[in-house]
Coordinates of C-alpha atoms in Angstrom, one line a residue:
X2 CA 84.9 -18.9 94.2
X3 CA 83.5 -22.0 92.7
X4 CA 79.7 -22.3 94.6
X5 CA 77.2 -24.9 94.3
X6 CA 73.9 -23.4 93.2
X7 CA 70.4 -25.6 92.9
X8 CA 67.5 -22.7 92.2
X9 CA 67.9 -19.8 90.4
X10 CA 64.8 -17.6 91.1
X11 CA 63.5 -14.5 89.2
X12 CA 60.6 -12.2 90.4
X13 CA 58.6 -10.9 87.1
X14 CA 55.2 -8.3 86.6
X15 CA 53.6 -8.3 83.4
X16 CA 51.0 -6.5 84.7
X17 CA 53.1 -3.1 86.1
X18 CA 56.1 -3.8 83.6
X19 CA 54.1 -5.0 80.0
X20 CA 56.6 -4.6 77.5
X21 CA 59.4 -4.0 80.3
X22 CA 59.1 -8.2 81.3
X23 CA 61.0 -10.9 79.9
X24 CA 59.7 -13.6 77.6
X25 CA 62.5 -15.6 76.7
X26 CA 65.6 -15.7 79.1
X27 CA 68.6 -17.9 78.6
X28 CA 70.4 -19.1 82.1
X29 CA 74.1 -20.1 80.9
X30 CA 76.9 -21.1 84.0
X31 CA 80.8 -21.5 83.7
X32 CA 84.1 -20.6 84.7
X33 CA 84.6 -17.8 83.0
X34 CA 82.6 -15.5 80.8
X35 CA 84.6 -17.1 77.8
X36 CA 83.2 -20.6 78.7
X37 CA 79.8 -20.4 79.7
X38 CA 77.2 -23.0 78.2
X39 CA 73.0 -22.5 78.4
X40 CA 71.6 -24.9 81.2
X41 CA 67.8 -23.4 80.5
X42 CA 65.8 -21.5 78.1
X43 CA 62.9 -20.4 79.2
X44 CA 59.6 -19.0 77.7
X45 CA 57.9 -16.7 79.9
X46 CA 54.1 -16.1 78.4
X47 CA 52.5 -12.7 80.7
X48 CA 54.8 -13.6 84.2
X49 CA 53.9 -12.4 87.4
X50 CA 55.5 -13.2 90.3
X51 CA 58.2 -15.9 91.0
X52 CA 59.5 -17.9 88.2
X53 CA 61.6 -20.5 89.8
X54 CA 64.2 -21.9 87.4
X55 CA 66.2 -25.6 88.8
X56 CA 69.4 -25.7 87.8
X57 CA 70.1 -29.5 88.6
X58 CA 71.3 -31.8 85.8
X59 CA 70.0 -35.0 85.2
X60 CA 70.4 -36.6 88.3
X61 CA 69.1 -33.7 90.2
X62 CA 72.5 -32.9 91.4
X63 CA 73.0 -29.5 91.9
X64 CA 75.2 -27.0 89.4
X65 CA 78.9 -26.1 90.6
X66 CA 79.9 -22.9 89.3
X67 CA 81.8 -19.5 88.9
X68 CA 79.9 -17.4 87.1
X69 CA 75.8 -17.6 85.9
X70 CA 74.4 -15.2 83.3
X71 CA 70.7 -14.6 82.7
X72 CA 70.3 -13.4 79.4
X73 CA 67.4 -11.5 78.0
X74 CA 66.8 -13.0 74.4
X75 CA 63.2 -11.4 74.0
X76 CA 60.7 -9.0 75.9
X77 CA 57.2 -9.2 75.2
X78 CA 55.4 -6.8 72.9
X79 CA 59.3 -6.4 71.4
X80 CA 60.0 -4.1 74.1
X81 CA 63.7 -3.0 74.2
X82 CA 64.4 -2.1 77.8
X83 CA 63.7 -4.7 80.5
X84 CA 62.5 -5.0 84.0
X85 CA 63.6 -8.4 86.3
X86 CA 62.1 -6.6 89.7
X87 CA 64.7 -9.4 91.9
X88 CA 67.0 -12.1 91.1
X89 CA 67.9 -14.8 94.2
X90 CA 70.1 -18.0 93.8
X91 CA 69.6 -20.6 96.7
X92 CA 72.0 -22.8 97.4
X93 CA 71.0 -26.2 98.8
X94 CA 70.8 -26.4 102.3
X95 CA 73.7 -28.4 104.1
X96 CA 73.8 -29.9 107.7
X97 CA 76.2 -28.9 110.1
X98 CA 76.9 -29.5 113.4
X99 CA 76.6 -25.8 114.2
X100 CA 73.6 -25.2 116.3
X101 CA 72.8 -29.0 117.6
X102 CA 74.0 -28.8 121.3
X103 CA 73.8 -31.9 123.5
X104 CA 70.7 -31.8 126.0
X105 CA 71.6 -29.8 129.0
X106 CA 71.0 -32.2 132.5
X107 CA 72.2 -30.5 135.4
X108 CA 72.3 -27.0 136.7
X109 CA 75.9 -26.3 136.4
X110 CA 75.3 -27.4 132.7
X111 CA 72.1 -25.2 132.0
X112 CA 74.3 -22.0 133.3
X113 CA 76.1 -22.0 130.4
X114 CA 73.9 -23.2 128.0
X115 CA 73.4 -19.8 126.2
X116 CA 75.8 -16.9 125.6
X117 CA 74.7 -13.5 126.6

């Protein structure tokens, strides 16, 4: 289904991986694998650790979507294989009124208050 999606995050070693890590990635979204355009290209010079990638537009709205691809367009030292340790994709974070109860007064009302 169609989900808003703000960060796209990608954990990366140079160190352990060398030739195995990324140095240019591509991050396209669309519908469908037949539609997708590139949002960011990035260059990646000897990562390690998290390389956090916004995928806001302009107006720092985040991206709706169906489908993301990450594509691996170079690895350093021309290394052919590749190594992206952990992907996440964070969502932004939305209040409900899940989880706000009104303050509990009287005794009758705190027996309930919690469910076991």
């Amino acid at each position: 289904r169609k989900t808003t999606v703000k960060t796209l995050c990608i954990y990366a070693d140079y160190k352990s991986d060398e030739s195995y890590t990324p140095s240019k990635i591509s991050v396209r979204v669309g519908n469908n694998f037949h539609n997708l355009q590139e949002i960011r290209q990035l260059e990646l010079v000897e990562p390690s650790g998290w390389i956090h990638v916004p995928l806001t537009d302009n107006h720092k709205k985040p991206t709706r979507t169906f489908m993301i691809q990450i594509a691996v367009l170079a690895n350093h030292q021309n290394g052919r294989d590749t190594h992206m340790r952990q992907i996440k994709i964070y969502t932004p974070v939305e209040e409900s009124s899940i989880g706000k109860f009104p303050r509990c007064t009287t005794i009758d009302f705190m027996m309930y208050r919690s469910i076991r």
